[in-house]
Structure formats: structure tokens, C-alpha cells
XYZ file of C-alpha atoms in Angstrom:
663
model
C 50.932 256.644 288.040
C 53.648 258.675 289.751
C 57.263 259.177 288.777
C 60.529 257.431 289.354
C 61.240 259.255 292.586
C 57.973 257.975 294.096
C 59.155 254.424 293.551
C 62.607 255.012 294.993
C 64.150 254.027 291.693
C 67.864 253.310 292.230
C 69.043 255.827 289.645
C 67.851 258.584 291.914
C 69.380 257.107 295.090
C 72.699 258.316 296.507
C 75.329 256.524 298.595
C 76.679 257.704 301.939
C 79.019 260.148 300.198
C 76.127 261.742 298.306
C 77.263 260.270 294.984
C 74.854 258.836 292.441
C 75.077 255.043 292.513
C 72.684 254.213 289.667
C 72.017 255.372 286.161
C 73.343 258.715 284.980
C 71.018 261.548 284.102
C 70.735 262.928 280.567
C 72.559 266.244 280.624
C 71.386 269.455 278.985
C 74.262 270.950 276.975
C 75.587 274.297 278.228
C 74.151 277.268 276.317
C 76.235 278.732 273.487
C 76.189 282.305 272.180
C 74.042 282.670 269.078
C 76.859 283.808 266.813
C 79.135 280.977 267.940
C 76.379 278.453 267.210
C 75.728 280.087 263.817
C 79.448 280.018 263.033
C 79.649 276.295 263.819
C 76.599 275.568 261.653
C 77.984 277.499 258.682
C 81.378 275.846 259.101
C 79.911 272.345 259.071
C 77.694 273.183 256.081
C 80.237 274.937 253.861
C 83.624 273.885 255.252
C 83.347 270.229 256.318
C 86.914 269.571 255.147
C 88.322 272.570 257.093
C 90.378 273.987 254.177
C 91.821 276.780 256.337
C 93.463 274.364 258.782
C 96.771 274.488 256.911
C 96.969 278.279 257.421
C 96.749 278.148 261.230
C 99.821 279.281 263.183
C 101.736 280.083 259.977
C 103.813 283.158 259.220
C 102.368 285.681 256.713
C 104.801 284.700 253.952
C 104.055 281.021 254.474
C 100.319 281.770 254.364
C 100.814 283.560 251.033
C 102.709 280.591 249.591
C 100.064 278.149 250.843
C 97.351 280.347 249.343
C 99.054 280.341 245.945
C 99.490 276.549 246.150
C 95.828 276.154 247.131
C 94.527 277.903 244.018
C 97.399 276.764 241.755
C 98.313 273.199 242.826
C 101.036 273.034 240.147
C 103.237 275.130 242.461
C 102.790 272.513 245.190
C 103.698 269.371 243.230
C 105.922 271.132 240.676
C 108.881 271.200 243.076
C 108.818 267.384 243.194
C 108.535 266.947 239.430
C 111.305 264.922 237.786
C 112.371 263.587 234.403
C 110.758 260.203 235.043
C 107.397 261.891 235.520
C 107.956 263.920 232.350
C 108.584 260.845 230.207
C 105.331 259.268 231.426
C 103.379 262.508 230.942
C 104.873 263.020 227.469
C 103.675 259.613 226.276
C 100.244 260.102 227.895
C 99.884 263.624 226.476
C 100.672 262.566 222.908
C 98.309 259.613 223.271
C 95.351 261.688 224.457
C 96.106 264.317 221.782
C 95.571 261.635 219.153
C 92.110 261.139 220.671
C 91.390 264.806 221.417
C 91.863 266.023 217.839
C 89.238 263.834 216.117
C 86.908 263.953 219.131
C 87.146 267.746 219.321
C 86.174 268.135 215.674
C 83.384 265.551 216.022
C 81.842 267.045 219.172
C 81.925 270.573 217.759
C 79.919 269.312 214.774
C 77.546 267.633 217.230
C 77.022 271.009 218.911
C 76.279 272.635 215.524
C 79.470 274.665 215.905
C 82.387 275.182 213.491
C 84.695 272.119 213.690
C 87.735 274.283 214.431
C 86.189 275.195 217.818
C 86.718 271.604 218.913
C 90.470 272.060 218.388
C 90.480 275.487 220.045
C 88.739 273.933 223.075
C 91.502 271.347 223.378
C 94.250 273.982 223.515
C 93.574 276.800 226.026
C 91.340 275.026 228.642
C 93.822 272.164 229.277
C 96.548 274.731 230.000
C 94.307 276.488 232.538
C 93.376 273.196 234.181
C 97.031 272.122 234.414
C 97.653 275.239 236.533
C 94.550 275.066 238.732
C 93.276 271.470 238.709
C 93.972 269.024 241.520
C 93.500 265.776 239.570
C 96.554 264.015 238.143
C 94.537 261.930 235.690
C 91.780 264.148 234.308
C 92.181 264.967 230.604
C 90.284 268.123 229.717
C 88.246 268.686 226.581
C 84.822 268.841 225.003
C 82.173 266.221 225.734
C 79.389 264.785 223.616
C 76.612 265.267 226.175
C 77.553 268.901 226.797
C 77.719 269.542 223.054
C 74.314 267.945 222.557
C 72.824 269.943 225.443
C 74.122 273.181 223.957
C 72.818 272.284 220.493
C 69.415 271.334 221.914
C 68.884 274.337 224.199
C 70.374 277.051 221.986
C 69.034 275.474 218.794
C 65.493 275.723 220.167
C 65.814 279.537 220.024
C 68.293 280.214 217.205
C 68.703 278.143 214.041
C 72.462 277.573 213.600
C 72.078 277.156 209.830
C 70.120 280.385 209.324
C 71.955 282.564 211.841
C 75.354 280.944 212.548
C 76.994 284.115 213.917
C 74.331 284.719 216.577
C 74.344 281.021 217.477
C 78.140 281.094 217.868
C 78.018 284.190 220.072
C 75.367 282.588 222.267
C 77.545 279.485 222.596
C 80.435 281.633 223.841
C 78.104 283.494 226.214
C 76.638 280.258 227.593
C 80.182 278.953 228.143
C 81.055 282.152 230.031
C 77.932 281.742 232.204
C 78.928 278.120 232.834
C 82.331 279.301 234.034
C 80.872 281.956 236.344
C 78.407 279.446 237.778
C 81.121 276.837 238.418
C 83.489 279.362 240.016
C 80.685 280.662 242.239
C 79.813 277.132 243.403
C 83.441 276.416 244.218
C 84.232 279.780 245.821
C 81.156 279.749 248.057
C 81.680 276.056 248.832
C 78.304 275.029 247.370
C 79.492 271.841 245.724
C 76.892 269.808 247.595
C 74.318 271.150 245.090
C 75.838 268.873 242.442
C 75.201 265.919 244.765
C 71.500 266.211 243.955
C 72.423 264.494 240.697
C 72.469 260.992 242.131
C 74.377 258.084 240.632
C 71.121 256.644 239.282
C 70.265 259.977 237.660
C 73.634 260.232 235.946
C 73.511 256.624 234.684
C 70.069 257.124 233.140
C 70.763 260.605 231.823
C 74.089 259.665 230.226
C 72.588 256.518 228.716
C 69.649 258.463 227.271
C 71.878 261.223 225.916
C 74.201 258.636 224.366
C 71.234 256.922 222.686
C 70.050 260.245 221.242
C 73.554 261.119 220.042
C 73.943 257.722 218.348
C 70.610 258.072 216.563
C 71.472 261.582 215.404
C 74.701 260.309 213.867
C 72.586 258.370 211.374
C 72.553 261.644 209.457
C 76.290 261.374 208.881
C 76.337 257.607 208.413
C 73.611 257.718 205.736
C 74.889 260.929 204.128
C 71.672 262.901 204.693
C 71.723 266.646 204.028
C 68.466 267.584 205.780
C 67.751 266.358 209.277
C 65.514 267.198 212.213
C 66.781 269.452 214.991
C 64.641 267.580 217.540
C 66.401 265.138 219.852
C 63.619 262.670 220.696
C 63.825 259.197 219.180
C 60.474 259.439 217.366
C 61.442 262.616 215.504
C 64.894 261.279 214.659
C 63.631 257.952 213.303
C 60.853 259.699 211.380
C 63.463 261.969 209.784
C 65.654 258.970 208.898
C 62.976 256.773 207.339
C 61.181 259.632 205.595
C 64.300 260.136 203.481
C 65.108 256.603 202.375
C 65.442 257.910 198.814
C 68.297 260.190 199.972
C 70.386 257.502 201.673
C 73.926 257.265 200.271
C 75.171 253.690 200.177
C 78.791 254.875 199.733
C 78.595 256.833 202.975
C 76.842 253.964 204.777
C 79.429 251.362 203.788
C 82.288 253.665 204.771
C 80.645 254.500 208.101
C 79.955 250.913 209.137
C 83.478 249.826 208.143
C 85.085 252.471 210.335
C 82.633 251.794 213.156
C 83.563 248.097 213.036
C 87.254 249.018 213.157
C 86.750 251.343 216.147
C 84.728 248.755 218.078
C 87.283 246.035 217.298
C 90.091 248.256 218.593
C 88.094 248.975 221.750
C 87.416 245.249 222.257
C 91.124 244.405 221.924
C 92.086 247.107 224.435
C 89.540 245.811 226.942
C 90.740 242.229 226.576
C 94.404 243.224 226.789
C 94.819 246.395 228.902
C 98.446 246.751 227.779
C 97.121 247.427 224.282
C 95.210 250.523 225.456
C 97.002 252.561 222.781
C 95.220 250.588 220.043
C 91.861 252.008 221.126
C 93.349 255.435 221.849
C 94.925 255.730 218.400
C 91.939 254.261 216.532
C 90.002 257.573 216.116
C 93.022 259.417 214.707
C 93.893 256.428 212.535
C 90.311 256.439 211.221
C 90.561 260.136 210.399
C 93.864 259.646 208.550
C 92.675 256.581 206.604
C 89.323 258.197 205.796
C 90.987 261.392 204.615
C 93.436 259.518 202.385
C 90.655 257.344 200.964
C 88.452 260.326 200.083
C 91.406 262.249 198.596
C 92.412 259.338 196.362
C 88.916 258.309 195.228
C 87.360 261.800 195.122
C 84.500 260.360 197.144
C 83.352 263.901 198.042
C 81.954 264.055 194.498
C 79.906 260.899 195.102
C 77.860 261.760 198.163
C 80.507 261.539 200.913
C 80.455 264.871 202.770
C 83.764 266.239 204.058
C 84.752 268.794 206.705
C 86.064 271.350 204.241
C 88.446 274.165 205.068
C 89.685 274.601 208.655
C 91.313 277.929 209.491
C 94.979 277.797 210.431
C 96.255 279.521 213.537
C 95.666 279.414 217.278
C 92.589 280.691 219.100
C 91.418 284.163 218.086
C 89.971 286.309 220.917
C 86.200 286.122 221.325
C 85.654 288.358 224.341
C 83.896 290.910 222.146
C 81.542 288.184 220.890
C 79.929 287.646 224.294
C 76.293 288.716 223.833
C 75.235 290.020 227.234
C 72.745 292.445 225.731
C 71.053 289.934 223.465
C 67.343 289.237 223.758
C 68.381 285.580 224.032
C 70.348 286.216 227.237
C 67.849 284.215 229.298
C 68.425 281.205 227.032
C 72.195 281.611 227.359
C 71.954 281.752 231.167
C 69.709 278.678 231.337
C 71.991 276.781 228.947
C 75.078 277.806 230.898
C 73.698 276.653 234.260
C 72.318 273.332 233.010
C 75.458 272.445 231.037
C 77.570 273.606 233.981
C 75.853 271.226 236.388
C 76.217 268.298 233.980
C 79.855 269.169 233.242
C 80.671 269.386 236.960
C 78.889 266.128 237.758
C 80.793 264.271 235.038
C 84.178 265.919 235.594
C 84.252 265.578 239.379
C 82.905 262.006 239.278
C 85.586 261.008 236.748
C 88.343 262.760 238.714
C 87.337 261.110 241.990
C 87.115 257.691 240.344
C 90.704 257.776 239.102
C 91.954 259.419 242.308
C 90.551 256.441 244.206
C 92.607 254.065 242.041
C 95.822 255.953 242.829
C 94.929 256.604 246.475
C 94.970 260.396 246.523
C 92.312 263.014 247.242
C 90.911 265.778 245.067
C 89.034 268.776 246.446
C 85.652 269.077 244.739
C 85.376 272.815 245.404
C 88.861 273.486 243.991
C 87.919 271.436 240.940
C 84.843 273.605 240.438
C 86.972 276.742 240.500
C 89.401 275.163 238.021
C 86.583 274.083 235.669
C 84.984 277.512 235.966
C 88.180 279.408 235.187
C 88.994 277.266 232.157
C 85.481 277.901 230.790
C 85.672 281.653 231.494
C 89.072 281.916 229.798
C 87.895 279.542 227.079
C 84.810 281.622 226.278
C 87.121 284.601 225.686
C 89.396 282.581 223.378
C 86.927 280.967 220.960
C 86.305 277.828 223.040
C 83.031 276.306 224.125
C 82.059 274.057 227.056
C 84.875 271.864 228.402
C 85.138 269.446 231.306
C 86.858 266.138 232.092
C 85.380 263.459 229.780
C 85.615 259.855 230.897
C 86.938 258.387 227.620
C 89.863 260.798 227.353
C 90.677 260.578 231.062
C 90.616 256.764 230.903
C 93.148 256.845 228.061
C 95.276 259.306 230.056
C 95.146 257.017 233.091
C 95.967 253.863 231.122
C 98.806 255.652 229.324
C 100.516 256.057 232.696
C 100.217 259.802 233.287
C 101.783 261.070 236.501
C 100.596 264.684 236.692
C 98.527 267.313 234.894
C 101.529 267.988 232.639
C 99.954 265.449 230.262
C 97.286 268.114 229.603
C 100.032 270.603 228.724
C 101.577 268.111 226.284
C 98.164 267.501 224.713
C 97.565 271.262 224.395
C 100.958 271.765 222.699
C 100.217 268.916 220.282
C 96.888 270.535 219.420
C 98.677 273.893 219.000
C 101.031 272.333 216.447
C 97.990 270.910 214.665
C 96.317 274.331 214.615
C 99.425 276.040 213.277
C 100.534 273.487 210.702
C 98.160 270.583 210.104
C 94.605 271.927 209.780
C 94.681 271.949 205.924
C 95.126 268.162 206.063
C 91.620 267.786 207.519
C 89.952 269.314 204.452
C 89.045 265.917 202.990
C 88.171 264.222 206.289
C 84.744 262.588 205.729
C 81.982 263.506 208.151
C 80.940 259.869 208.234
C 84.209 259.042 210.030
C 83.416 261.660 212.663
C 79.963 260.111 213.079
C 81.562 256.687 213.546
C 83.929 258.089 216.183
C 81.024 259.634 218.104
C 78.946 256.437 217.957
C 81.873 254.325 219.195
C 82.453 256.715 222.098
C 78.754 256.931 222.994
C 78.214 253.168 223.126
C 80.439 253.128 226.198
C 78.121 255.553 228.001
C 75.120 253.200 227.822
C 75.913 251.345 231.039
C 73.262 248.629 231.089
C 75.222 246.687 233.733
C 74.834 249.617 236.121
C 71.081 249.713 235.416
C 70.793 245.977 236.153
C 72.752 246.494 239.373
C 70.351 249.289 240.393
C 67.401 246.948 239.805
C 68.864 244.290 242.088
C 69.900 246.713 244.838
C 67.304 249.493 244.885
C 64.121 249.515 242.807
C 63.498 253.226 243.384
C 66.972 254.098 242.087
C 66.214 251.967 239.037
C 62.986 253.951 238.551
C 64.959 257.209 238.746
C 67.483 255.855 236.234
C 64.830 254.734 233.763
C 62.840 257.956 234.111
C 65.946 259.919 233.143
C 66.606 257.591 230.217
C 63.018 257.578 228.932
C 62.647 261.328 229.440
C 65.763 262.055 227.381
C 65.033 259.517 224.637
C 61.303 260.167 224.165
C 61.142 263.808 225.285
C 64.237 265.931 225.304
C 67.321 266.354 227.443
C 65.750 268.976 229.717
C 62.667 266.813 230.342
C 64.779 263.779 231.198
C 66.940 265.790 233.576
C 63.955 267.397 235.308
C 62.184 264.035 235.670
C 65.218 262.337 237.193
C 66.111 265.188 239.561
C 62.428 265.544 240.491
C 62.150 261.867 241.414
C 65.423 262.032 243.368
C 64.149 265.035 245.331
C 60.830 263.258 245.863
C 62.734 260.387 247.423
C 64.552 262.774 249.742
C 61.271 264.433 250.706
C 59.610 261.074 251.314
C 62.467 259.937 253.542
C 62.063 263.135 255.568
C 58.263 263.227 255.528
C 57.823 259.497 256.208
C 60.708 258.416 258.452
C 60.992 254.788 259.524
C 59.684 253.904 262.961
C 60.577 250.465 264.280
C 59.635 248.315 267.251
C 62.700 247.232 269.224
C 63.166 244.056 271.232
C 65.864 242.736 273.517
C 68.507 240.411 272.087
C 68.722 237.501 274.575
C 71.437 237.651 277.225
C 72.383 241.229 276.386
C 71.446 244.844 276.963
C 71.131 245.400 273.218
C 67.799 246.376 271.626
C 67.248 245.937 267.903
C 64.515 245.867 265.248
C 62.242 242.877 265.901
C 61.809 242.268 262.153
C 65.538 242.158 261.505
C 66.165 240.013 264.605
C 63.153 237.660 265.057
C 64.693 236.036 268.155
C 64.468 239.235 270.195
C 62.375 239.206 273.380
C 59.528 241.611 274.082
C 59.693 243.515 277.350
C 56.380 242.954 279.227
C 54.438 246.164 279.728
C 56.914 248.214 277.670
C 56.749 249.322 274.011
C 60.091 250.469 272.580
C 59.987 252.518 269.372
C 62.939 253.739 267.330
C 62.500 257.013 265.407
C 64.830 257.000 262.439
C 65.116 260.651 261.376
C 65.173 264.253 262.621
C 61.714 265.529 263.575
C 60.548 268.549 261.623
C 57.282 270.123 260.497
C 57.338 267.830 257.447
C 56.992 264.634 259.495
C 55.687 265.622 262.922
C 52.041 264.888 262.107
C 52.953 261.560 260.545
C 55.037 260.541 263.565
C 52.241 261.459 265.959
C 49.806 259.242 264.062
C 52.361 256.455 263.588
C 53.257 256.331 267.288
C 49.550 256.199 268.141
C 49.061 253.273 265.723
C 52.005 251.377 267.195
C 50.490 251.788 270.664
C 47.040 250.629 269.474
C 48.565 247.598 267.762
C 50.585 246.706 270.851
C 47.592 247.024 273.180
C 45.437 244.898 270.866
C 48.135 242.251 270.747
C 48.533 242.209 274.537
C 44.762 242.105 275.080
C 44.326 239.138 272.727
C 47.192 237.231 274.354
C 46.147 238.055 277.911
C 49.607 239.331 278.788
C 50.513 242.252 281.030
C 48.914 245.490 279.921
C 51.027 248.212 278.342
C 52.411 250.717 280.845
C 55.397 252.479 279.275
C 56.297 253.789 275.806
C 60.021 254.329 275.252
C 61.132 256.419 272.250
C 64.713 255.761 271.156
C 65.975 259.184 269.987
C 69.439 258.086 268.871
C 68.773 258.899 265.207
C 66.954 262.169 265.909
C 69.725 264.637 265.216
C 67.512 267.708 265.364
C 63.982 268.853 266.134
C 61.954 271.981 265.396
C 59.015 273.606 267.159
C 56.518 271.444 265.264
C 58.328 268.358 266.546
C 58.224 269.671 270.104
C 54.486 270.321 269.769
C 54.120 266.756 268.515
C 55.830 265.438 271.673
C 53.507 267.523 273.823
C 50.477 266.063 272.043
C 51.834 262.518 272.334
C 52.411 262.995 276.065
C 48.870 264.312 276.600
C 47.463 261.388 274.628
C 49.469 258.882 276.680
C 48.475 260.560 279.950
C 44.809 260.113 279.026
C 45.474 256.397 278.460
C 47.416 256.005 281.750
C 50.660 255.380 279.853
C 54.026 256.941 280.568
C 56.258 258.491 277.865
C 60.006 257.902 278.221
C 62.788 259.314 276.012
C 66.048 257.437 275.553
C 69.336 258.680 274.114
C 68.309 262.235 273.124
C 71.117 264.207 271.451
C 72.546 267.557 272.480
C 70.627 269.634 269.926
C 67.374 267.905 270.843
C 67.967 268.361 274.581
C 68.781 272.024 274.062
C 65.478 272.714 272.297
C 63.401 270.526 274.619
C 64.847 272.460 277.542
C 64.186 275.887 276.006
C 60.600 274.889 275.233
C 60.059 273.712 278.852
C 59.086 270.246 277.608
C 61.663 268.629 279.923
C 59.892 270.214 282.885
C 56.560 268.925 281.569
C 57.877 265.397 281.031
C 60.209 265.286 284.016
C 63.921 264.779 283.508
C 63.730 261.548 285.521
C 61.922 260.081 282.491
C 64.890 260.661 280.180
C 67.676 258.082 279.973
C 71.037 257.720 278.293
C 70.253 254.347 276.716
C 67.283 252.146 275.943
C 68.724 249.514 278.296
C 68.687 251.920 281.247
C 65.141 253.032 280.387
C 63.970 249.396 280.322
C 65.662 248.712 283.672
C 63.803 251.635 285.189
C 60.499 250.412 283.755
C 61.081 246.864 285.027
C 61.917 248.171 288.489
C 58.729 250.208 288.620
C 56.594 247.412 287.152
C 57.822 244.991 289.794
C 57.299 247.582 292.534
C 53.582 247.847 291.687
C 50.641 245.496 291.915
C 47.756 245.398 289.447
C 44.224 246.315 290.522
C 41.159 245.742 288.389
C 38.988 248.676 287.430
C 35.259 248.591 286.770
C 35.742 248.268 283.013
C 37.890 245.156 283.504
C 41.205 246.796 282.612
C 44.159 246.694 284.965
C 45.797 249.678 286.654
C 48.853 249.707 288.884
C 49.446 250.919 292.409
C 52.578 251.408 294.473
C 53.649 248.208 296.239
C 56.566 249.569 298.264
């Protein structure tokens, strides 16, 4: 059929000065040294925010100061701190302390750990985060889901009732592993790994974990002494209803009364945001009222279990308790990594949410380092897994905190509790702690988000429900694996089966868009325009070859049935093809050979720099001819129209039409 030069196409014609008067050629980018190209790739992958920009053209002393401020943000904003900020942080810190104390004790019990560890974990880690964290609103402490994960994964190997010392040492070791993992992710700028936990995954996983936690608290509400260690709903309900003879009505009445009070306080705070302190103070108020009630009535002698003795004093060192030589080290590593990923996903998501409200930015990689360091230090000071829980951070935000000093105030309040007030918790009923956990967990079952996923994206809803069902009917690990697996499957499908669309011309314009999205578009006679919507790799090259062939067959059948002009040109819009590998190049070569056999011409429009570089190195541009590559679809269509109108059809013996030069 010839090429554009044979037809004297205007884009190849020069004026009297030798300048190109038509359409510009697609340029091949100048070659770059391998190491420079590798450096740019690594920079874009690991340093998209260019964190070293602030160090450029600075004196050595200034670089040192900036480095200290980078890893310890308190030295950056501390110079601007004033008394007005302190008053706001003081109120917020005392408020979140009132929530942290009962929650810390409750979540430690949920993790099958000594209750005092919940208080220890609300003392040292918040101090570390105040020095290294970049969020102004995050309130650090233990979380229910992390506690449940630890209880589930460690409890599967070591029974905390039969061997509490080994279980405790493994909890410290898993926390240390969590810290190392988080620091490594932040230091090596690998935070994008956490992004594999999609929003749908987190909604389903958190909802499922909350459901399991609520069901497990029936042990405390009903005053049961023996209970299953399994987390699935079937095992939990079987354990509950198999012991109806052991239910304690005194404990049940007390539990439901306090649960009603906590939910009422939460409802009032939601209706009137200025009354946020009512909900924030409700857990501590419940603990105080429950303790007084049990002390006066001696309810501990009538089936109402109490916490018992809590040791006075601040965190004892636990660095010698880290069990690196234990035969359960593999379990500790697995627990540390899984809980670390969940803790990071929750903490960073919460921090970014509140930063958006106040219009400031937090660095995800710096947050990972901060979380990791507070867990490493915490594991050496009798603390277990900590992160930034939503409930506590929401109270901190609503209380008007200005900086991370609110965490320091909370830590000091917990320190005073550890030094002076722990004996007062002796008569605190466990049923109150169960009520506090249930009230907190009900907020994690976000059914509105699930409904929104259903309306917007059915596959995301499937991911969400798979996580929920996996956690509730299997266990936490199964639910997490199912959700992440489905999310990865979606990514693989989007890569392996990219969208290819037929484009048409929007009337009275040079714009070409999807004919399904814009039904009023006009077809270009004799030209098929296809848009490839993804990079071309070995995973999708075979599919694209077959899909392009099917589009051509469908177009030829349609033209044959309508009696219109036969198909002559196939234009591939490469605007969305950011990269291509050798399998993709081989696919183009096969497509071109197939089109040549059918007397059709392949044209590429809008190829990017990376694609042009590889097509040039593979000699495919020479095979295709650079005159068949155009900057835009509009220019490619103009060239096709020019050549179509410069030819006349001749009939072949089989009745089909071919074209000959008419100029």
C-alpha cells in the first residue's frame, strides 16, 4: 500500500526555507547513561516526595540542624510553642488520659496480658512519639484489633493461662519485631507496601475484628470463667450457649447498664460535638462507679470478677525478656510483621485523616520510623504493641489539641496513676472493661462505608465482605489473607486485562473519545482507532494481541454488512502506555505482520518517551517506519484521510476492494 512519503503527505513536505510545514514527527528521546536512568527510577520509586530537597545548598551546620528536625520534629515546631498551645494541649492530654487508662487495662486483658501492661503502654510510647511523630492530633496507645491479633496468633502456640511467662516474653519479642519492621519500612522508604491494604480491605477487616471482639466480651458480660480461645463466631457462640448454667445474672445486669450508659454518652457527644468530653470521660466514669459499687456491695463475692492487684510503679525494664532464642521465634516474627502492618495502616490512616482537617501534611515514612521506635523502646520497657487508635485520636482532636505535647500530658497522667493510683483499681469489675471494649468496637463496624462501596464499586464491596466473613467465620489471619489476596487479584487483572476502547471523533473538533461514553461521536471511514489503557508487559501482551485482532474483525464485519468503505488503517492511541517490555514489542511485531497480511496499515499515536526509547532500541521503528508514528490521534487521522482521498478503489477477484495511488 506504500507509505506516507509515496503519497506526498503534507507532514513530510518542506517549504522554500527547508522547514517542516505540516505535522511534527514523534521524537526519540536522547539516550541516557544506565546509572543515571537507574538513579531516576529509584528516586521516583522510593523518594517521590524528594525529602533531601531541604538539604540542598545548605551549610554543614544547617544540614545537621535540619537532619535533627527531620527525625525529631519537636525541635522544629518547639521553637514556636507558646502558652496558648500549652493550655489547649493540657486539656486535651488530661481528657485522653481519662480514656487511655480504662482502655489500656481493657485492651491488655483482651490480649491475654497482665492489665498493668496497658498502663505501661500508655506511658513510654507516647513520650517517644511526641519526640519523633509528625502528627499534631494522633494520640498513641494500645488498640483492640492489635491486641486481638496478638492474642490469636501467639495464643495458637502458647496457652497464656498455662504458661503466662513464656506468653509475656513472646509478646515483648513480637512487639520488638514490629518495631524493627516499621523502622525498616520507613528508613528504606517502603511505605507503599502498606498501600496494598486498600480502604475496602481495612473497612471489612476492622468490622470483622470488631465483631469478634464484641462476641468475645460476652465472657466478661456473662461472668463466665471458662471460654474458648478460638476467634470465629461459631466457636464463640458455641462456648457461650454451652454454658448457660454458668451465666451470672448480676454480672449481666451490671454489664448492660454500663454499656447503655457508654452508648448514651457517645450518642450525646455525636449530637452535640461541644459535649465531646461526655463520651471521653464515660469510660473512666464507668470504671470509678463500677469500682465503688463493687467495693460497697462486695459483689466480687457474688460472681462479679474484678481486676485484682495492680503493681505500683513505672515500667520495669524488659529487655532481658526478649526471647530471640525461643523455639517460638518464627511465631513471634510472623505476629510482629502482621500486627505491624495493621498498626501502620490504622495509625497512618488516622493521622492523615486529621491532618486533612487541619490542612497540614504528615510524612508517612517518618511516621513509620516514629511508630517503630516507640515499639522498640516499648518492648524494652514492658510495653506491647502501640499505634494511633482512632477513638483516642478523635477525642484528642475534639479536645482542641495543638501539638504532640498532649501525648506528653497523657503520659504524665498515666505515670501519676502508676505511681499512686493503681491500688484503687483492685475492685474494678471486669464486666465494666468488657462494656468499654464493646462500646469502642461498635464504632469500628462501619456499615455506611460498606453500603457506599456497594453503590460505587462492587468489587471493592466483595473485597470488604471477604475480609469481614473471613475474620468472623475463620480467623483474623484468614480474613486478612482473603482480602489482600482479592485486592492483589484485582491489581493483576487490571494489568493482565487492560481496557481497550474504540475511539470516535467528537463533532466539530479534533478530539477523539470512547464511542460508548460519547454516543454522538463520528466514525472515521476506513480507519479504526483503538485506545490501549495500560502499560504493555508480558502479563497482557498476548491478551492485547488477541483483543486488537477481535476489534479489527468486528470492525470489518460491521463495514461489510453496511457496505461502507473497507478498513484500511488501524491507529493505536498509546497515550496511556507508560512503559513496554520485550514481550510487548514482540506483540507489536506480530500485530504488524498480521495487518500486513490483511493489507492494513498499523499506525501509532502519542507514544511516550520510555516506549519510543525501547521501540527504537528493538528496531521496531525501522520496521514500522517513523512516518507512521504521530504526536496525536487527530494528526494520525488527518494523515489517513489524506491518503484515503489520494487513492482510488479497485476491485479484486474475490470482490474485496484494494486501493491504488491516485496522484
